[in-house]
Amino acid sequence: SLVRNIIRLASRSSSEIKYTMLSSVTRHSLLSLKSQVGRQVRLASSSTSDRFITTAEVTVSKIFPAGFGWQTASIVAENSFGYAPDTMSFALTTGVGDAIGVLAGHCMYYGAKKMAVDSSINMNEQFQTGVLLGSAAFCSGTVWQPLVDVLQGANLSFMQVFAGTWLGCGTAFYVGLRCGRTIFSGFMEHIEAPTYENNMNDKSLSAVIGGATGFFVGTDAAYLPDQNFLIDIVGIQDGTPDLTGCVIAGSSTALGFATSQSVFNIIYPAGTCWND
């Protein structure tokens, strides 16, 4: 009887020890899992906030200047050079204006940031980045007017012109980026040659650039004004002063980019968007 009691007590102690050990391991695993989940949530939150900061910087430094530059070039092309809006000379001039806006805006922004906030910014690197982005903007800026003319000439609805411009100019920007990387990486040390990784980034960036060009269609207050949902926000009416028109044009591209990119910032998984 005494032996049986000893064996029973030993068996119970062994079970309690196993249960205690299992509970300890379980608690450790749960705490570890909780820590990992918390870390991932913090990283995702940080990534999202960083994305919106980058979005704001790009909007101010490049997207607004792009629209402003395009509109300024269109005024120069028509009033100074006498180019009709349906000519290739007009399209090329506006493409140059778009490119200059991006390059100048990018360099001015980072030059000011270097002086005021971050002295470590490499302006040679930023200039080369501006050249790459400006060359892509030249492509999308040149395509914009001929593409819109074709779409409007087909008597499409405003939304169809809007979507067609988004797709067409976004594609042109993407082609410009890839060609720019191929050409400039040969003699510009800070421009990366085409790779799979930067191809994915270039695609996501080009998609939202397309959004900027689509919103730019809203500045045409003459085409189907009853369908133009942007007319009261960015419509450029006849008689609008030139400078005011340029500001409105820049605002339209900024609005389109910020709106499109905000959606991307939320839906794209961390580490998969161009601004990560």
PDB file of C-alpha atoms in Angstrom:
ATOM      1  CA  SER A   1       0.000   0.000   0.000  1.00  0.00           C
ATOM      2  CA  LEU A   2       2.801   2.358   0.861  1.00  0.00           C
ATOM      3  CA  VAL A   3       4.547   1.541  -2.413  1.00  0.00           C
ATOM      4  CA  ARG A   4       1.350   2.185  -4.384  1.00  0.00           C
ATOM      5  CA  ASN A   5       0.921   5.598  -2.736  1.00  0.00           C
ATOM      6  CA  ILE A   6       4.505   6.537  -3.519  1.00  0.00           C
ATOM      7  CA  ILE A   7       4.039   5.499  -7.164  1.00  0.00           C
ATOM      8  CA  ARG A   8       0.745   7.476  -7.382  1.00  0.00           C
ATOM      9  CA  LEU A   9       2.346  10.591  -5.943  1.00  0.00           C
ATOM     10  CA  ALA A  10       5.323  10.268  -8.287  1.00  0.00           C
ATOM     11  CA  SER A  11       2.989   9.892 -11.280  1.00  0.00           C
ATOM     12  CA  ARG A  12       0.990  12.970 -10.226  1.00  0.00           C
ATOM     13  CA  SER A  13       4.163  15.031  -9.727  1.00  0.00           C
ATOM     14  CA  SER A  14       5.420  13.972 -13.158  1.00  0.00           C
ATOM     15  CA  SER A  15       2.127  15.055 -14.753  1.00  0.00           C
ATOM     16  CA  GLU A  16       2.186  18.355 -12.915  1.00  0.00           C
ATOM     17  CA  ILE A  17       5.770  18.970 -14.019  1.00  0.00           C
ATOM     18  CA  LYS A  18       4.872  18.151 -17.644  1.00  0.00           C
ATOM     19  CA  TYR A  19       1.812  20.429 -17.440  1.00  0.00           C
ATOM     20  CA  THR A  20       3.882  23.219 -15.934  1.00  0.00           C
ATOM     21  CA  MET A  21       6.543  22.834 -18.617  1.00  0.00           C
ATOM     22  CA  LEU A  22       3.907  22.732 -21.373  1.00  0.00           C
ATOM     23  CA  SER A  23       2.197  25.797 -19.950  1.00  0.00           C
ATOM     24  CA  SER A  24       5.516  27.616 -19.789  1.00  0.00           C
ATOM     25  CA  VAL A  25       6.340  26.712 -23.399  1.00  0.00           C
ATOM     26  CA  THR A  26       2.825  27.706 -24.529  1.00  0.00           C
ATOM     27  CA  ARG A  27       3.036  31.047 -22.731  1.00  0.00           C
ATOM     28  CA  HIS A  28       6.477  31.656 -24.241  1.00  0.00           C
ATOM     29  CA  SER A  29       5.175  30.811 -27.722  1.00  0.00           C
ATOM     30  CA  LEU A  30       2.162  33.061 -27.299  1.00  0.00           C
ATOM     31  CA  LEU A  31       4.288  35.921 -26.034  1.00  0.00           C
ATOM     32  CA  SER A  32       6.724  35.431 -28.913  1.00  0.00           C
ATOM     33  CA  LEU A  33       3.873  35.358 -31.428  1.00  0.00           C
ATOM     34  CA  LYS A  34       2.318  38.444 -29.866  1.00  0.00           C
ATOM     35  CA  SER A  35       5.669  40.225 -30.047  1.00  0.00           C
ATOM     36  CA  GLN A  36       6.113  39.274 -33.706  1.00  0.00           C
ATOM     37  CA  VAL A  37       2.595  40.405 -34.609  1.00  0.00           C
ATOM     38  CA  GLY A  38       3.111  43.661 -32.748  1.00  0.00           C
ATOM     39  CA  ARG A  39       6.387  44.238 -34.547  1.00  0.00           C
ATOM     40  CA  GLN A  40       4.768  43.558 -37.936  1.00  0.00           C
ATOM     41  CA  VAL A  41       1.918  45.947 -37.116  1.00  0.00           C
ATOM     42  CA  ARG A  42       4.403  48.643 -36.105  1.00  0.00           C
ATOM     43  CA  LEU A  43       6.435  48.063 -39.261  1.00  0.00           C
ATOM     44  CA  ALA A  44       3.316  48.214 -41.429  1.00  0.00           C
ATOM     45  CA  SER A  45       2.187  51.397 -39.694  1.00  0.00           C
ATOM     46  CA  SER A  46       5.639  52.921 -40.091  1.00  0.00           C
ATOM     47  CA  SER A  47       5.789  51.834 -43.728  1.00  0.00           C
ATOM     48  CA  THR A  48       2.399  53.387 -44.460  1.00  0.00           C
ATOM     49  CA  SER A  49       3.274  56.678 -42.793  1.00  0.00           C
ATOM     50  CA  ASP A  50       6.622  56.764 -44.597  1.00  0.00           C
ATOM     51  CA  ARG A  51       4.801  56.168 -47.873  1.00  0.00           C
ATOM     52  CA  PHE A  52       2.562  59.181 -47.308  1.00  0.00           C
ATOM     53  CA  ILE A  53       5.554  61.349 -46.425  1.00  0.00           C
ATOM     54  CA  THR A  54       7.271  60.333 -49.659  1.00  0.00           C
ATOM     55  CA  THR A  55       4.029  60.910 -51.559  1.00  0.00           C
ATOM     56  CA  ALA A  56       3.827  64.459 -50.228  1.00  0.00           C
ATOM     57  CA  GLU A  57       7.471  65.160 -51.111  1.00  0.00           C
ATOM     58  CA  VAL A  58       7.083  63.868 -54.659  1.00  0.00           C
ATOM     59  CA  THR A  59       3.835  65.765 -55.147  1.00  0.00           C
ATOM     60  CA  VAL A  60       5.440  69.055 -54.136  1.00  0.00           C
ATOM     61  CA  SER A  61       8.829  68.564 -55.776  1.00  0.00           C
ATOM     62  CA  LYS A  62       7.881  66.965 -59.085  1.00  0.00           C
ATOM     63  CA  ILE A  63       4.188  66.450 -59.819  1.00  0.00           C
ATOM     64  CA  PHE A  64       2.992  70.033 -59.307  1.00  0.00           C
ATOM     65  CA  PRO A  65       6.006  71.428 -61.229  1.00  0.00           C
ATOM     66  CA  ALA A  66       5.311  68.934 -64.043  1.00  0.00           C
ATOM     67  CA  GLY A  67       1.771  70.212 -64.593  1.00  0.00           C
ATOM     68  CA  PHE A  68       2.891  73.805 -64.155  1.00  0.00           C
ATOM     69  CA  GLY A  69       5.731  73.287 -66.653  1.00  0.00           C
ATOM     70  CA  TRP A  70       3.486  71.597 -69.218  1.00  0.00           C
ATOM     71  CA  GLN A  71       0.923  74.395 -69.109  1.00  0.00           C
ATOM     72  CA  THR A  72       3.630  77.075 -69.283  1.00  0.00           C
ATOM     73  CA  ALA A  73       5.176  75.367 -72.314  1.00  0.00           C
ATOM     74  CA  SER A  74       1.774  75.152 -74.009  1.00  0.00           C
ATOM     75  CA  ILE A  75       1.353  78.924 -73.655  1.00  0.00           C
ATOM     76  CA  VAL A  76       4.839  79.533 -75.050  1.00  0.00           C
ATOM     77  CA  ALA A  77       4.267  77.064 -77.905  1.00  0.00           C
ATOM     78  CA  GLU A  78       1.007  78.662 -78.945  1.00  0.00           C
ATOM     79  CA  ASN A  79       1.599  82.353 -78.270  1.00  0.00           C
ATOM     80  CA  SER A  80       5.339  82.715 -78.906  1.00  0.00           C
ATOM     81  CA  PHE A  81       6.104  79.989 -81.437  1.00  0.00           C
ATOM     82  CA  GLY A  82       2.731  79.902 -83.158  1.00  0.00           C
ATOM     83  CA  TYR A  83       2.346  76.118 -82.865  1.00  0.00           C
ATOM     84  CA  ALA A  84      -1.201  74.814 -83.144  1.00  0.00           C
ATOM     85  CA  PRO A  85      -2.243  72.401 -80.383  1.00  0.00           C
ATOM     86  CA  ASP A  86      -2.676  69.569 -82.900  1.00  0.00           C
ATOM     87  CA  THR A  87       0.910  69.693 -84.183  1.00  0.00           C
ATOM     88  CA  MET A  88       3.883  67.580 -83.217  1.00  0.00           C
ATOM     89  CA  SER A  89       5.876  70.740 -82.508  1.00  0.00           C
ATOM     90  CA  PHE A  90       3.319  71.681 -79.855  1.00  0.00           C
ATOM     91  CA  ALA A  91       3.429  68.196 -78.331  1.00  0.00           C
ATOM     92  CA  LEU A  92       7.228  68.158 -78.175  1.00  0.00           C
ATOM     93  CA  THR A  93       7.344  71.635 -76.647  1.00  0.00           C
ATOM     94  CA  THR A  94       4.921  70.652 -73.899  1.00  0.00           C
ATOM     95  CA  GLY A  95       6.926  67.480 -73.295  1.00  0.00           C
ATOM     96  CA  VAL A  96      10.037  69.593 -72.780  1.00  0.00           C
ATOM     97  CA  GLY A  97       8.135  71.859 -70.406  1.00  0.00           C
ATOM     98  CA  ASP A  98       6.972  68.827 -68.435  1.00  0.00           C
ATOM     99  CA  ALA A  99      10.536  67.478 -68.226  1.00  0.00           C
ATOM    100  CA  ILE A 100      11.999  70.826 -67.172  1.00  0.00           C
ATOM    101  CA  GLY A 101       9.355  71.154 -64.481  1.00  0.00           C
ATOM    102  CA  VAL A 102      10.244  67.746 -63.031  1.00  0.00           C
ATOM    103  CA  LEU A 103      14.022  68.238 -63.179  1.00  0.00           C
ATOM    104  CA  ALA A 104      13.959  71.807 -61.853  1.00  0.00           C
ATOM    105  CA  GLY A 105      11.407  71.045 -59.153  1.00  0.00           C
ATOM    106  CA  HIS A 106      13.319  67.990 -57.971  1.00  0.00           C
ATOM    107  CA  CYS A 107      16.681  69.781 -57.784  1.00  0.00           C
ATOM    108  CA  MET A 108      15.247  72.896 -56.138  1.00  0.00           C
ATOM    109  CA  TYR A 109      13.402  70.871 -53.526  1.00  0.00           C
ATOM    110  CA  TYR A 110      16.371  68.723 -52.542  1.00  0.00           C
ATOM    111  CA  GLY A 111      18.732  71.683 -52.721  1.00  0.00           C
ATOM    112  CA  ALA A 112      16.547  73.496 -50.203  1.00  0.00           C
ATOM    113  CA  LYS A 113      16.209  70.368 -48.076  1.00  0.00           C
ATOM    114  CA  LYS A 114      19.988  69.944 -48.046  1.00  0.00           C
ATOM    115  CA  MET A 115      20.503  73.485 -46.798  1.00  0.00           C
ATOM    116  CA  ALA A 116      17.716  73.430 -44.251  1.00  0.00           C
ATOM    117  CA  VAL A 117      17.445  69.873 -42.961  1.00  0.00           C
ATOM    118  CA  ASP A 118      19.866  67.260 -44.273  1.00  0.00           C
ATOM    119  CA  SER A 119      23.387  68.257 -45.266  1.00  0.00           C
ATOM    120  CA  SER A 120      24.197  64.663 -46.291  1.00  0.00           C
ATOM    121  CA  ILE A 121      22.035  64.862 -49.433  1.00  0.00           C
ATOM    122  CA  ASN A 122      24.139  64.181 -52.528  1.00  0.00           C
ATOM    123  CA  MET A 123      23.061  66.761 -55.103  1.00  0.00           C
ATOM    124  CA  ASN A 124      24.861  64.957 -57.926  1.00  0.00           C
ATOM    125  CA  GLU A 125      22.758  61.909 -57.174  1.00  0.00           C
ATOM    126  CA  GLN A 126      19.605  64.021 -57.011  1.00  0.00           C
ATOM    127  CA  PHE A 127      20.418  65.692 -60.327  1.00  0.00           C
ATOM    128  CA  GLN A 128      20.809  62.312 -62.002  1.00  0.00           C
ATOM    129  CA  THR A 129      17.542  61.121 -60.477  1.00  0.00           C
ATOM    130  CA  GLY A 130      15.894  64.279 -61.782  1.00  0.00           C
ATOM    131  CA  VAL A 131      17.272  63.593 -65.255  1.00  0.00           C
ATOM    132  CA  LEU A 132      15.834  60.061 -65.223  1.00  0.00           C
ATOM    133  CA  LEU A 133      12.409  61.196 -64.018  1.00  0.00           C
ATOM    134  CA  GLY A 134      12.451  64.211 -66.319  1.00  0.00           C
ATOM    135  CA  SER A 135      13.147  62.039 -69.360  1.00  0.00           C
ATOM    136  CA  ALA A 136      10.176  59.830 -68.477  1.00  0.00           C
ATOM    137  CA  ALA A 137       8.038  62.941 -67.948  1.00  0.00           C
ATOM    138  CA  PHE A 138       9.069  64.155 -71.410  1.00  0.00           C
ATOM    139  CA  CYS A 139       7.551  60.993 -72.874  1.00  0.00           C
ATOM    140  CA  SER A 140       4.249  61.211 -71.003  1.00  0.00           C
ATOM    141  CA  GLY A 141       4.060  64.993 -71.471  1.00  0.00           C
ATOM    142  CA  THR A 142       4.627  64.715 -75.218  1.00  0.00           C
ATOM    143  CA  VAL A 143       2.013  61.985 -75.599  1.00  0.00           C
ATOM    144  CA  TRP A 144      -0.681  63.777 -73.570  1.00  0.00           C
ATOM    145  CA  GLN A 145      -2.081  66.261 -76.106  1.00  0.00           C
ATOM    146  CA  PRO A 146      -2.086  63.957 -79.176  1.00  0.00           C
ATOM    147  CA  LEU A 147      -3.632  61.164 -77.103  1.00  0.00           C
ATOM    148  CA  VAL A 148      -6.366  63.383 -75.687  1.00  0.00           C
ATOM    149  CA  ASP A 149      -7.080  64.736 -79.187  1.00  0.00           C
ATOM    150  CA  VAL A 150      -7.513  61.199 -80.545  1.00  0.00           C
ATOM    151  CA  LEU A 151      -9.758  60.114 -77.684  1.00  0.00           C
ATOM    152  CA  GLN A 152     -11.893  63.242 -77.821  1.00  0.00           C
ATOM    153  CA  GLY A 153     -12.011  63.017 -81.620  1.00  0.00           C
ATOM    154  CA  ALA A 154     -13.555  59.560 -81.242  1.00  0.00           C
ATOM    155  CA  ASN A 155     -16.401  61.227 -79.295  1.00  0.00           C
ATOM    156  CA  LEU A 156     -15.720  59.179 -76.200  1.00  0.00           C
ATOM    157  CA  SER A 157     -17.243  60.057 -72.858  1.00  0.00           C
ATOM    158  CA  PHE A 158     -15.228  62.094 -70.395  1.00  0.00           C
ATOM    159  CA  MET A 159     -14.569  59.031 -68.252  1.00  0.00           C
ATOM    160  CA  GLN A 160     -13.328  57.102 -71.281  1.00  0.00           C
ATOM    161  CA  VAL A 161     -10.962  59.925 -72.197  1.00  0.00           C
ATOM    162  CA  PHE A 162      -9.897  60.116 -68.560  1.00  0.00           C
ATOM    163  CA  ALA A 163      -9.178  56.377 -68.372  1.00  0.00           C
ATOM    164  CA  GLY A 164      -7.524  56.239 -71.804  1.00  0.00           C
ATOM    165  CA  THR A 165      -5.211  59.097 -70.911  1.00  0.00           C
ATOM    166  CA  TRP A 166      -4.350  57.473 -67.588  1.00  0.00           C
ATOM    167  CA  LEU A 167      -3.407  54.240 -69.346  1.00  0.00           C
ATOM    168  CA  GLY A 168      -1.645  55.798 -72.335  1.00  0.00           C
ATOM    169  CA  CYS A 169       0.438  58.377 -70.494  1.00  0.00           C
ATOM    170  CA  GLY A 170       1.229  55.975 -67.676  1.00  0.00           C
ATOM    171  CA  THR A 171       2.571  53.555 -70.284  1.00  0.00           C
ATOM    172  CA  ALA A 172       4.586  56.314 -71.958  1.00  0.00           C
ATOM    173  CA  PHE A 173       6.120  57.257 -68.617  1.00  0.00           C
ATOM    174  CA  TYR A 174       7.017  53.623 -67.957  1.00  0.00           C
ATOM    175  CA  VAL A 175       8.671  53.258 -71.363  1.00  0.00           C
ATOM    176  CA  GLY A 176      10.583  56.475 -70.690  1.00  0.00           C
ATOM    177  CA  LEU A 177      11.820  55.160 -67.349  1.00  0.00           C
ATOM    178  CA  ARG A 178      13.009  51.871 -68.763  1.00  0.00           C
ATOM    179  CA  CYS A 179      14.735  53.505 -71.726  1.00  0.00           C
ATOM    180  CA  GLY A 180      16.244  56.115 -69.431  1.00  0.00           C
ATOM    181  CA  ARG A 181      17.676  53.447 -67.157  1.00  0.00           C
ATOM    182  CA  THR A 182      19.150  51.632 -70.148  1.00  0.00           C
ATOM    183  CA  ILE A 183      20.790  54.759 -71.569  1.00  0.00           C
ATOM    184  CA  PHE A 184      21.763  56.822 -68.527  1.00  0.00           C
ATOM    185  CA  SER A 185      23.057  53.969 -66.374  1.00  0.00           C
ATOM    186  CA  GLY A 186      25.953  53.680 -68.802  1.00  0.00           C
ATOM    187  CA  PHE A 187      27.461  56.994 -67.738  1.00  0.00           C
ATOM    188  CA  MET A 188      25.509  58.132 -64.663  1.00  0.00           C
ATOM    189  CA  GLU A 189      26.690  56.249 -61.575  1.00  0.00           C
ATOM    190  CA  HIS A 190      23.593  56.934 -59.500  1.00  0.00           C
ATOM    191  CA  ILE A 191      21.096  55.573 -62.031  1.00  0.00           C
ATOM    192  CA  GLU A 192      20.482  51.871 -61.681  1.00  0.00           C
ATOM    193  CA  ALA A 193      20.399  49.739 -64.830  1.00  0.00           C
ATOM    194  CA  PRO A 194      17.145  47.879 -65.560  1.00  0.00           C
ATOM    195  CA  THR A 195      16.494  45.007 -63.146  1.00  0.00           C
ATOM    196  CA  TYR A 196      13.487  42.950 -62.133  1.00  0.00           C
ATOM    197  CA  GLU A 197      13.243  44.806 -58.823  1.00  0.00           C
ATOM    198  CA  ASN A 198      13.292  48.315 -60.269  1.00  0.00           C
ATOM    199  CA  ASN A 199      10.983  47.143 -63.043  1.00  0.00           C
ATOM    200  CA  MET A 200       8.286  46.435 -60.456  1.00  0.00           C
ATOM    201  CA  ASN A 201       8.905  49.813 -58.827  1.00  0.00           C
ATOM    202  CA  ASP A 202       8.787  51.571 -62.200  1.00  0.00           C
ATOM    203  CA  LYS A 203       5.462  49.907 -62.960  1.00  0.00           C
ATOM    204  CA  SER A 204       3.803  51.041 -59.733  1.00  0.00           C
ATOM    205  CA  LEU A 205       5.177  54.577 -60.117  1.00  0.00           C
ATOM    206  CA  SER A 206       4.041  54.774 -63.739  1.00  0.00           C
ATOM    207  CA  ALA A 207       0.545  53.668 -62.766  1.00  0.00           C
ATOM    208  CA  VAL A 208       0.097  56.617 -60.408  1.00  0.00           C
ATOM    209  CA  ILE A 209       1.749  59.025 -62.854  1.00  0.00           C
ATOM    210  CA  GLY A 210      -0.985  57.919 -65.219  1.00  0.00           C
ATOM    211  CA  GLY A 211      -3.468  59.044 -62.585  1.00  0.00           C
ATOM    212  CA  ALA A 212      -1.883  62.490 -62.554  1.00  0.00           C
ATOM    213  CA  THR A 213      -2.236  62.787 -66.333  1.00  0.00           C
ATOM    214  CA  GLY A 214      -5.811  61.542 -66.175  1.00  0.00           C
ATOM    215  CA  PHE A 215      -6.782  64.248 -63.700  1.00  0.00           C
ATOM    216  CA  PHE A 216      -5.071  66.751 -66.007  1.00  0.00           C
ATOM    217  CA  VAL A 217      -7.838  66.016 -68.533  1.00  0.00           C
ATOM    218  CA  GLY A 218     -10.144  67.762 -66.080  1.00  0.00           C
ATOM    219  CA  THR A 219      -8.511  71.100 -66.915  1.00  0.00           C
ATOM    220  CA  ASP A 220     -10.198  71.025 -70.347  1.00  0.00           C
ATOM    221  CA  ALA A 221     -13.417  72.793 -69.445  1.00  0.00           C
ATOM    222  CA  ALA A 222     -14.670  72.798 -73.052  1.00  0.00           C
ATOM    223  CA  TYR A 223     -15.031  69.036 -73.572  1.00  0.00           C
ATOM    224  CA  LEU A 224     -18.294  67.580 -72.231  1.00  0.00           C
ATOM    225  CA  PRO A 225     -18.409  69.921 -69.248  1.00  0.00           C
ATOM    226  CA  ASP A 226     -21.535  68.205 -67.890  1.00  0.00           C
ATOM    227  CA  GLN A 227     -19.546  64.955 -67.552  1.00  0.00           C
ATOM    228  CA  ASN A 228     -16.332  66.490 -66.246  1.00  0.00           C
ATOM    229  CA  PHE A 229     -16.442  65.740 -62.523  1.00  0.00           C
ATOM    230  CA  LEU A 230     -13.272  67.787 -62.042  1.00  0.00           C
ATOM    231  CA  ILE A 231     -14.384  70.946 -63.820  1.00  0.00           C
ATOM    232  CA  ASP A 232     -15.286  72.844 -60.649  1.00  0.00           C
ATOM    233  CA  ILE A 233     -11.964  71.899 -59.053  1.00  0.00           C
ATOM    234  CA  VAL A 234      -9.353  72.162 -61.822  1.00  0.00           C
ATOM    235  CA  GLY A 235     -11.229  73.332 -64.910  1.00  0.00           C
ATOM    236  CA  ILE A 236      -9.410  76.104 -66.818  1.00  0.00           C
ATOM    237  CA  GLN A 237     -12.094  78.334 -68.298  1.00  0.00           C
ATOM    238  CA  ASP A 238     -11.677  80.735 -71.212  1.00  0.00           C
ATOM    239  CA  GLY A 239     -10.263  84.027 -69.992  1.00  0.00           C
ATOM    240  CA  THR A 240      -8.331  82.467 -67.101  1.00  0.00           C
ATOM    241  CA  PRO A 241      -5.048  84.413 -66.618  1.00  0.00           C
ATOM    242  CA  ASP A 242      -2.008  82.492 -67.826  1.00  0.00           C
ATOM    243  CA  LEU A 243      -0.303  82.248 -64.452  1.00  0.00           C
ATOM    244  CA  THR A 244      -3.517  81.160 -62.770  1.00  0.00           C
ATOM    245  CA  GLY A 245      -3.961  78.515 -65.449  1.00  0.00           C
ATOM    246  CA  CYS A 246      -0.470  77.200 -64.810  1.00  0.00           C
ATOM    247  CA  VAL A 247      -1.164  76.935 -61.079  1.00  0.00           C
ATOM    248  CA  ILE A 248      -4.450  75.135 -61.757  1.00  0.00           C
ATOM    249  CA  ALA A 249      -2.682  72.743 -64.140  1.00  0.00           C
ATOM    250  CA  GLY A 250      -0.072  71.928 -61.515  1.00  0.00           C
ATOM    251  CA  SER A 251      -2.805  71.454 -58.940  1.00  0.00           C
ATOM    252  CA  SER A 252      -4.642  69.003 -61.208  1.00  0.00           C
ATOM    253  CA  THR A 253      -1.633  66.732 -61.627  1.00  0.00           C
ATOM    254  CA  ALA A 254      -0.838  67.007 -57.920  1.00  0.00           C
ATOM    255  CA  LEU A 255      -4.408  66.050 -57.030  1.00  0.00           C
ATOM    256  CA  GLY A 256      -4.392  63.102 -59.423  1.00  0.00           C
ATOM    257  CA  PHE A 257      -1.078  61.783 -58.188  1.00  0.00           C
ATOM    258  CA  ALA A 258      -1.890  62.219 -54.503  1.00  0.00           C
ATOM    259  CA  THR A 259      -5.276  60.547 -54.905  1.00  0.00           C
ATOM    260  CA  SER A 260      -3.945  57.588 -56.874  1.00  0.00           C
ATOM    261  CA  GLN A 261      -0.880  57.100 -54.684  1.00  0.00           C
ATOM    262  CA  SER A 262      -2.921  57.277 -51.488  1.00  0.00           C
ATOM    263  CA  VAL A 263      -4.848  54.208 -52.657  1.00  0.00           C
ATOM    264  CA  PHE A 264      -1.591  52.431 -53.486  1.00  0.00           C
ATOM    265  CA  ASN A 265      -0.146  53.374 -50.094  1.00  0.00           C
ATOM    266  CA  ILE A 266      -2.984  51.552 -48.384  1.00  0.00           C
ATOM    267  CA  ILE A 267      -3.509  48.472 -50.556  1.00  0.00           C
ATOM    268  CA  TYR A 268       0.067  47.552 -51.515  1.00  0.00           C
ATOM    269  CA  PRO A 269       1.791  45.133 -49.094  1.00  0.00           C
ATOM    270  CA  ALA A 270       4.865  46.499 -47.321  1.00  0.00           C
ATOM    271  CA  GLY A 271       8.001  46.434 -49.425  1.00  0.00           C
ATOM    272  CA  THR A 272       6.228  46.105 -52.768  1.00  0.00           C
ATOM    273  CA  CYS A 273       5.535  49.699 -53.826  1.00  0.00           C
ATOM    274  CA  TRP A 274       7.958  52.138 -55.466  1.00  0.00           C
ATOM    275  CA  ASN A 275       8.052  54.432 -52.420  1.00  0.00           C
ATOM    276  CA  ASP A 276       9.065  51.764 -49.877  1.00  0.00           C
TER     277      ASP A 276
END
